[in-house]
Amino acid sequence: MAAYEYTARDAAGNEVNSVYTNVESVQALRRELVKLGYELIQARRQRGPARSRGRIRQRDVASFAYKFAGMYSAGLSITSCLEILEQQTDNPAFQGVLSDVRRRVESGSSLKAAFEEHRSVFSDFFLGMIDAGESAGKLTQSLEASARYLEKRLELHEKTRAAFIYPMVVGLVCSLVVISLLIFVVPMFSQLYRRLHVELPGPTQVLVAVSGVLRSWWWLLTPGAAGAALGVRRLLKMPAVRPRWDRLKMRLPLIGRLSRLVLVSQFIRTFGMMISVGVPIIDALESAGKVARNEEMSRITADLQQAIRTGNPVAKSLRVHEIFPPMVIQLAASGEEAGILPEMLTKASDLLDRDADRLATSLLVKLEPTLTILMGMVIGLILMGVYLPMFDYMACLK
């Protein structure tokens, strides 16, 4: 699939310049435009740099949803809102998406069906919210809820990612220092000891051997590391491996609890927002499970759906699964009793987000000294291996 910049003529003879995304060829573009009542004049495929500059972020979608909700609640029609937002955006790729959505709506498609043609931009959650909002006459509320959800999700993701930037930088620096010592420093001492006819102890022999391998095959380091990372990534996506990896992530010593908090918060928030706009509970659970993108949570979602179909309350169904903290279950029970389940689920998600934020900060505080000590130990061991023969040589001279 590719994106095309094109010029077309509408039924009134007016020329239109825009961008069309997710189309295979110019011929396919021509067919799509004919369906929408346009005649293609010329088209040019967007290539490398242009596409990268036009990458559509979820923050763009959140901003779009807020603006769309504001204009629609003020009385503007859907097509007018889309046209204004299309003109306002400075992202060529997103402009093309909005242009296509507007044309489809003008041709009689529902808003959800028009958005659905761009699943790479609009998530299942967003599509479900739009569908529910259109059906229940709550499009403004659906758009606002979608925007709040996306912003909360991005905020938590950024905080979690920021907490691990320092450890990653320390690990990278440590790796570069170790590689530099092995490639440049160890060979110098190896030559010196060879000239002095000093017998090398075991640790030093290992260092010299590793240094020789690195010096001979240094050009394989980057592609080898990239290939290994790609291989591991593909392995973890395999159907036979993915469920086990998803379970393992939630049981790891340090980041397991953080992974569970983030996962449950996202699941609960999605579930609450979906039912707040009128989505049936079973369908809301289905969407929440898809958004989680975790095989273990998908299994739990199926169990929850089955339990609720048999007549169990939401809180009782959640209680069976230990991944949900007692606080979430208690708030869900209170919400069911008071008839405010969506609000209580959102409250539970907010509390989980705070816990995740505090835990990420705490992990960072613990990781900083630990990584510094480990880096010092690794470099110290290498230097000790380098200087051991020197100590033996000095002892012989005495």
CSV table of N, CA and C in Angstrom, one decimal, residues 41-140:
chain,number,residue,atom,x,y,z
A,41,ILE,N,-7.0,13.3,-12.8
A,41,ILE,CA,-6.2,14.1,-13.8
A,41,ILE,C,-4.8,13.6,-13.8
A,42,GLN,N,-4.1,13.7,-12.6
A,42,GLN,CA,-2.7,13.2,-12.5
A,42,GLN,C,-2.5,12.8,-11.1
A,43,ALA,N,-1.5,11.9,-10.9
A,43,ALA,CA,-1.2,11.4,-9.6
A,43,ALA,C,0.3,11.1,-9.5
A,44,ARG,N,0.9,11.3,-8.3
A,44,ARG,CA,2.3,11.1,-8.1
A,44,ARG,C,2.4,10.3,-6.7
A,45,ARG,N,3.2,9.2,-6.8
A,45,ARG,CA,3.4,8.5,-5.5
A,45,ARG,C,4.3,9.2,-4.6
A,46,GLN,N,3.9,9.2,-3.3
A,46,GLN,CA,4.8,9.8,-2.3
A,46,GLN,C,5.9,8.8,-2.0
A,47,ARG,N,7.1,9.3,-1.9
A,47,ARG,CA,8.3,8.4,-1.6
A,47,ARG,C,9.0,8.8,-0.3
A,48,GLY,N,9.9,7.8,0.1
A,48,GLY,CA,10.6,7.9,1.3
A,48,GLY,C,10.5,9.1,2.2
A,49,PRO,N,11.2,10.2,2.0
A,49,PRO,CA,11.2,11.3,3.0
A,49,PRO,C,9.9,12.0,3.1
A,50,ALA,N,9.1,12.0,2.0
A,50,ALA,CA,7.8,12.7,2.1
A,50,ALA,C,6.9,11.9,3.0
A,51,ARG,N,7.0,10.6,2.9
A,51,ARG,CA,6.1,9.7,3.8
A,51,ARG,C,6.5,9.8,5.2
A,52,SER,N,7.9,9.9,5.5
A,52,SER,CA,8.3,9.9,6.8
A,52,SER,C,7.9,11.2,7.5
A,53,ARG,N,8.0,12.3,6.7
A,53,ARG,CA,7.5,13.6,7.3
A,53,ARG,C,6.1,13.6,7.5
A,54,GLY,N,5.3,12.8,6.8
A,54,GLY,CA,3.8,12.8,7.0
A,54,GLY,C,3.4,11.6,7.9
A,55,ARG,N,4.2,11.1,8.7
A,55,ARG,CA,3.8,10.0,9.6
A,55,ARG,C,2.7,10.5,10.6
A,56,ILE,N,1.6,9.7,10.7
A,56,ILE,CA,0.5,10.1,11.5
A,56,ILE,C,0.6,9.6,12.9
A,57,ARG,N,0.7,10.4,13.9
A,57,ARG,CA,0.8,10.0,15.3
A,57,ARG,C,-0.5,10.0,15.9
A,58,GLN,N,-0.6,9.2,17.0
A,58,GLN,CA,-1.9,9.1,17.8
A,58,GLN,C,-2.2,10.4,18.4
A,59,ARG,N,-1.2,11.3,18.7
A,59,ARG,CA,-1.4,12.6,19.3
A,59,ARG,C,-2.2,13.5,18.2
A,60,ASP,N,-1.9,13.3,16.9
A,60,ASP,CA,-2.6,14.0,15.9
A,60,ASP,C,-4.1,13.6,15.9
A,61,VAL,N,-4.3,12.3,16.1
A,61,VAL,CA,-5.7,11.8,16.1
A,61,VAL,C,-6.4,12.3,17.3
A,62,ALA,N,-5.8,12.4,18.5
A,62,ALA,CA,-6.4,12.9,19.7
A,62,ALA,C,-6.8,14.4,19.5
A,63,SER,N,-5.9,15.2,18.9
A,63,SER,CA,-6.2,16.6,18.7
A,63,SER,C,-7.3,16.7,17.7
A,64,PHE,N,-7.3,15.9,16.6
A,64,PHE,CA,-8.4,15.9,15.6
A,64,PHE,C,-9.7,15.6,16.3
A,65,ALA,N,-9.8,14.6,17.2
A,65,ALA,CA,-11.0,14.2,17.8
A,65,ALA,C,-11.6,15.3,18.7
A,66,TYR,N,-10.7,16.0,19.4
A,66,TYR,CA,-11.1,17.1,20.3
A,66,TYR,C,-11.8,18.3,19.4
A,67,LYS,N,-11.1,18.6,18.3
A,67,LYS,CA,-11.5,19.7,17.5
A,67,LYS,C,-12.8,19.3,16.8
A,68,PHE,N,-12.9,18.1,16.3
A,68,PHE,CA,-14.1,17.6,15.7
A,68,PHE,C,-15.3,17.7,16.6
A,69,ALA,N,-15.1,17.2,17.9
A,69,ALA,CA,-16.2,17.3,18.9
A,69,ALA,C,-16.6,18.7,19.1
A,70,GLY,N,-15.7,19.6,19.2
A,70,GLY,CA,-16.1,21.0,19.5
A,70,GLY,C,-16.9,21.6,18.4
A,71,MET,N,-16.4,21.4,17.1
A,71,MET,CA,-17.2,22.0,16.0
A,71,MET,C,-18.5,21.3,15.8
A,72,TYR,N,-18.6,20.0,16.0
A,72,TYR,CA,-19.8,19.3,15.8
A,72,TYR,C,-20.9,19.7,16.8
A,73,SER,N,-20.4,19.9,18.1
A,73,SER,CA,-21.3,20.3,19.1
A,73,SER,C,-21.8,21.7,18.9
A,74,ALA,N,-21.1,22.5,18.1
A,74,ALA,CA,-21.5,23.9,17.8
A,74,ALA,C,-22.5,23.9,16.7
A,75,GLY,N,-22.8,22.8,16.1
A,75,GLY,CA,-23.8,22.8,15.1
A,75,GLY,C,-23.4,22.6,13.7
A,76,LEU,N,-22.1,22.4,13.4
A,76,LEU,CA,-21.6,22.2,12.1
A,76,LEU,C,-21.9,20.8,11.7
A,77,SER,N,-22.0,20.6,10.4
A,77,SER,CA,-22.3,19.2,9.8
A,77,SER,C,-21.0,18.4,9.9
A,78,ILE,N,-21.1,17.1,9.8
A,78,ILE,CA,-19.9,16.2,9.8
A,78,ILE,C,-19.0,16.6,8.6
A,79,THR,N,-19.5,16.7,7.4
A,79,THR,CA,-18.7,17.0,6.3
A,79,THR,C,-18.0,18.4,6.4
A,80,SER,N,-18.7,19.4,7.0
A,80,SER,CA,-18.1,20.7,7.2
A,80,SER,C,-16.9,20.6,8.2
A,81,CYS,N,-17.1,19.8,9.3
A,81,CYS,CA,-16.1,19.6,10.3
A,81,CYS,C,-14.8,19.0,9.6
A,82,LEU,N,-15.1,18.0,8.9
A,82,LEU,CA,-14.0,17.2,8.2
A,82,LEU,C,-13.2,18.1,7.2
A,83,GLU,N,-14.0,18.9,6.5
A,83,GLU,CA,-13.3,19.8,5.5
A,83,GLU,C,-12.5,20.9,6.2
A,84,ILE,N,-13.0,21.5,7.3
A,84,ILE,CA,-12.2,22.5,8.0
A,84,ILE,C,-10.9,21.9,8.6
A,85,LEU,N,-11.1,20.7,9.2
A,85,LEU,CA,-9.9,20.0,9.9
A,85,LEU,C,-8.9,19.6,8.8
A,86,GLU,N,-9.4,19.2,7.6
A,86,GLU,CA,-8.5,18.8,6.5
A,86,GLU,C,-7.7,20.0,6.1
A,87,GLN,N,-8.3,21.2,6.1
A,87,GLN,CA,-7.5,22.4,5.7
A,87,GLN,C,-6.6,22.8,6.8
A,88,GLN,N,-6.9,22.6,8.0
A,88,GLN,CA,-6.1,23.1,9.1
A,88,GLN,C,-4.9,22.2,9.4
A,89,THR,N,-4.9,20.9,9.1
A,89,THR,CA,-3.8,20.0,9.5
A,89,THR,C,-2.6,20.3,8.6
A,90,ASP,N,-1.4,20.3,9.2
A,90,ASP,CA,-0.2,20.5,8.4
A,90,ASP,C,0.5,19.2,8.1
A,91,ASN,N,-0.1,18.1,8.3
A,91,ASN,CA,0.5,16.8,8.1
A,91,ASN,C,-0.1,16.3,6.7
A,92,PRO,N,0.7,16.2,5.7
A,92,PRO,CA,0.1,15.8,4.3
A,92,PRO,C,-0.6,14.5,4.4
A,93,ALA,N,0.0,13.5,5.1
A,93,ALA,CA,-0.6,12.2,5.1
A,93,ALA,C,-2.0,12.2,5.8
A,94,PHE,N,-2.1,12.9,7.0
A,94,PHE,CA,-3.3,13.0,7.7
A,94,PHE,C,-4.3,13.8,6.9
A,95,GLN,N,-3.9,14.8,6.2
A,95,GLN,CA,-4.7,15.6,5.3
A,95,GLN,C,-5.4,14.7,4.2
A,96,GLY,N,-4.6,13.8,3.7
A,96,GLY,CA,-5.1,12.9,2.7
A,96,GLY,C,-6.1,11.9,3.3
A,97,VAL,N,-5.9,11.5,4.5
A,97,VAL,CA,-6.8,10.6,5.2
A,97,VAL,C,-8.2,11.3,5.4
A,98,LEU,N,-8.1,12.5,5.9
A,98,LEU,CA,-9.3,13.3,6.2
A,98,LEU,C,-10.1,13.6,4.9
A,99,SER,N,-9.3,13.9,3.9
A,99,SER,CA,-10.0,14.1,2.6
A,99,SER,C,-10.7,12.9,2.1
A,100,ASP,N,-10.1,11.8,2.2
A,100,ASP,CA,-10.8,10.5,1.8
A,100,ASP,C,-12.0,10.2,2.7
A,101,VAL,N,-11.9,10.4,4.0
A,101,VAL,CA,-13.0,10.2,4.9
A,101,VAL,C,-14.2,11.1,4.5
A,102,ARG,N,-13.8,12.4,4.3
A,102,ARG,CA,-14.9,13.4,3.9
A,102,ARG,C,-15.6,12.9,2.6
A,103,ARG,N,-14.8,12.5,1.6
A,103,ARG,CA,-15.4,12.1,0.3
A,103,ARG,C,-16.4,10.9,0.5
A,104,ARG,N,-15.9,10.0,1.3
A,104,ARG,CA,-16.8,8.8,1.6
A,104,ARG,C,-18.1,9.2,2.3
A,105,VAL,N,-18.0,10.1,3.3
A,105,VAL,CA,-19.2,10.5,4.0
A,105,VAL,C,-20.1,11.2,3.0
A,106,GLU,N,-19.5,12.1,2.2
A,106,GLU,CA,-20.4,12.8,1.2
A,106,GLU,C,-21.0,11.8,0.2
A,107,SER,N,-20.4,10.7,0.0
A,107,SER,CA,-21.0,9.7,-0.9
A,107,SER,C,-22.0,8.8,-0.2
A,108,GLY,N,-22.2,9.0,1.0
A,108,GLY,CA,-23.3,8.2,1.7
A,108,GLY,C,-22.8,7.2,2.8
A,109,SER,N,-21.4,7.1,2.9
A,109,SER,CA,-20.9,6.1,3.9
A,109,SER,C,-21.2,6.7,5.3
A,110,SER,N,-21.3,5.8,6.3
A,110,SER,CA,-21.3,6.2,7.7
A,110,SER,C,-19.9,6.7,8.1
A,111,LEU,N,-19.9,7.5,9.1
A,111,LEU,CA,-18.6,8.0,9.6
A,111,LEU,C,-17.6,6.9,10.0
A,112,LYS,N,-18.2,5.9,10.7
A,112,LYS,CA,-17.4,4.7,11.1
A,112,LYS,C,-16.9,3.9,9.9
A,113,ALA,N,-17.7,3.7,8.9
A,113,ALA,CA,-17.3,3.0,7.7
A,113,ALA,C,-16.2,3.8,7.0
A,114,ALA,N,-16.3,5.1,7.0
A,114,ALA,CA,-15.2,5.9,6.3
A,114,ALA,C,-13.9,5.8,7.1
A,115,PHE,N,-14.0,5.9,8.4
A,115,PHE,CA,-12.8,5.8,9.2
A,115,PHE,C,-12.2,4.4,9.1
A,116,GLU,N,-13.0,3.4,8.9
A,116,GLU,CA,-12.6,2.0,8.9
A,116,GLU,C,-11.7,1.7,7.7
A,117,GLU,N,-11.7,2.5,6.7
A,117,GLU,CA,-10.9,2.3,5.5
A,117,GLU,C,-9.4,2.7,5.9
A,118,HIS,N,-9.2,3.3,7.0
A,118,HIS,CA,-7.8,3.7,7.4
A,118,HIS,C,-7.5,3.1,8.8
A,119,ARG,N,-7.5,1.8,8.9
A,119,ARG,CA,-7.3,1.1,10.2
A,119,ARG,C,-5.9,1.3,10.7
A,120,SER,N,-4.9,1.7,9.8
A,120,SER,CA,-3.6,1.9,10.3
A,120,SER,C,-3.5,3.2,11.1
A,121,VAL,N,-4.5,4.1,10.9
A,121,VAL,CA,-4.5,5.4,11.6
A,121,VAL,C,-5.5,5.3,12.8
A,122,PHE,N,-6.7,4.8,12.6
A,122,PHE,CA,-7.7,4.8,13.6
A,122,PHE,C,-7.9,3.4,14.2
A,123,SER,N,-7.7,3.3,15.5
A,123,SER,CA,-7.7,2.0,16.2
A,123,SER,C,-9.1,1.4,16.3
A,124,ASP,N,-9.1,0.1,16.7
A,124,ASP,CA,-10.4,-0.6,16.9
A,124,ASP,C,-11.2,0.2,18.0
A,125,PHE,N,-10.5,0.7,19.0
A,125,PHE,CA,-11.2,1.4,20.1
A,125,PHE,C,-11.9,2.7,19.5
A,126,PHE,N,-11.2,3.4,18.7
A,126,PHE,CA,-11.7,4.6,18.1
A,126,PHE,C,-12.9,4.3,17.2
A,127,LEU,N,-12.8,3.3,16.4
A,127,LEU,CA,-13.8,2.9,15.5
A,127,LEU,C,-15.1,2.5,16.3
A,128,GLY,N,-14.9,1.7,17.4
A,128,GLY,CA,-16.0,1.3,18.2
A,128,GLY,C,-16.7,2.4,18.8
A,129,MET,N,-15.9,3.4,19.3
A,129,MET,CA,-16.5,4.6,19.9
A,129,MET,C,-17.3,5.4,18.9
A,130,ILE,N,-16.8,5.6,17.7
A,130,ILE,CA,-17.5,6.3,16.7
A,130,ILE,C,-18.8,5.6,16.3
A,131,ASP,N,-18.7,4.3,16.2
A,131,ASP,CA,-19.9,3.5,15.8
A,131,ASP,C,-21.0,3.6,16.9
A,132,ALA,N,-20.6,3.5,18.2
A,132,ALA,CA,-21.5,3.7,19.3
A,132,ALA,C,-22.1,5.1,19.3
A,133,GLY,N,-21.3,6.1,19.1
A,133,GLY,CA,-21.7,7.4,19.2
A,133,GLY,C,-22.7,7.8,18.1
A,134,GLU,N,-22.5,7.2,16.9
A,134,GLU,CA,-23.4,7.5,15.8
A,134,GLU,C,-24.7,6.8,16.0
A,135,SER,N,-24.7,5.6,16.5
A,135,SER,CA,-25.9,4.8,16.8
A,135,SER,C,-26.8,5.4,17.9
A,136,ALA,N,-26.1,5.9,18.9
A,136,ALA,CA,-26.8,6.4,20.1
A,136,ALA,C,-27.0,7.9,20.0
A,137,GLY,N,-26.6,8.6,19.0
A,137,GLY,CA,-26.7,10.0,18.9
A,137,GLY,C,-25.8,10.7,19.9
A,138,LYS,N,-24.7,10.1,20.2
A,138,LYS,CA,-23.7,10.7,21.2
A,138,LYS,C,-22.4,10.9,20.6
A,139,LEU,N,-22.3,11.4,19.3
A,139,LEU,CA,-21.1,11.5,18.6
A,139,LEU,C,-20.1,12.4,19.3
A,140,THR,N,-20.6,13.5,19.8
A,140,THR,CA,-19.7,14.5,20.5
A,140,THR,C,-19.1,13.8,21.7
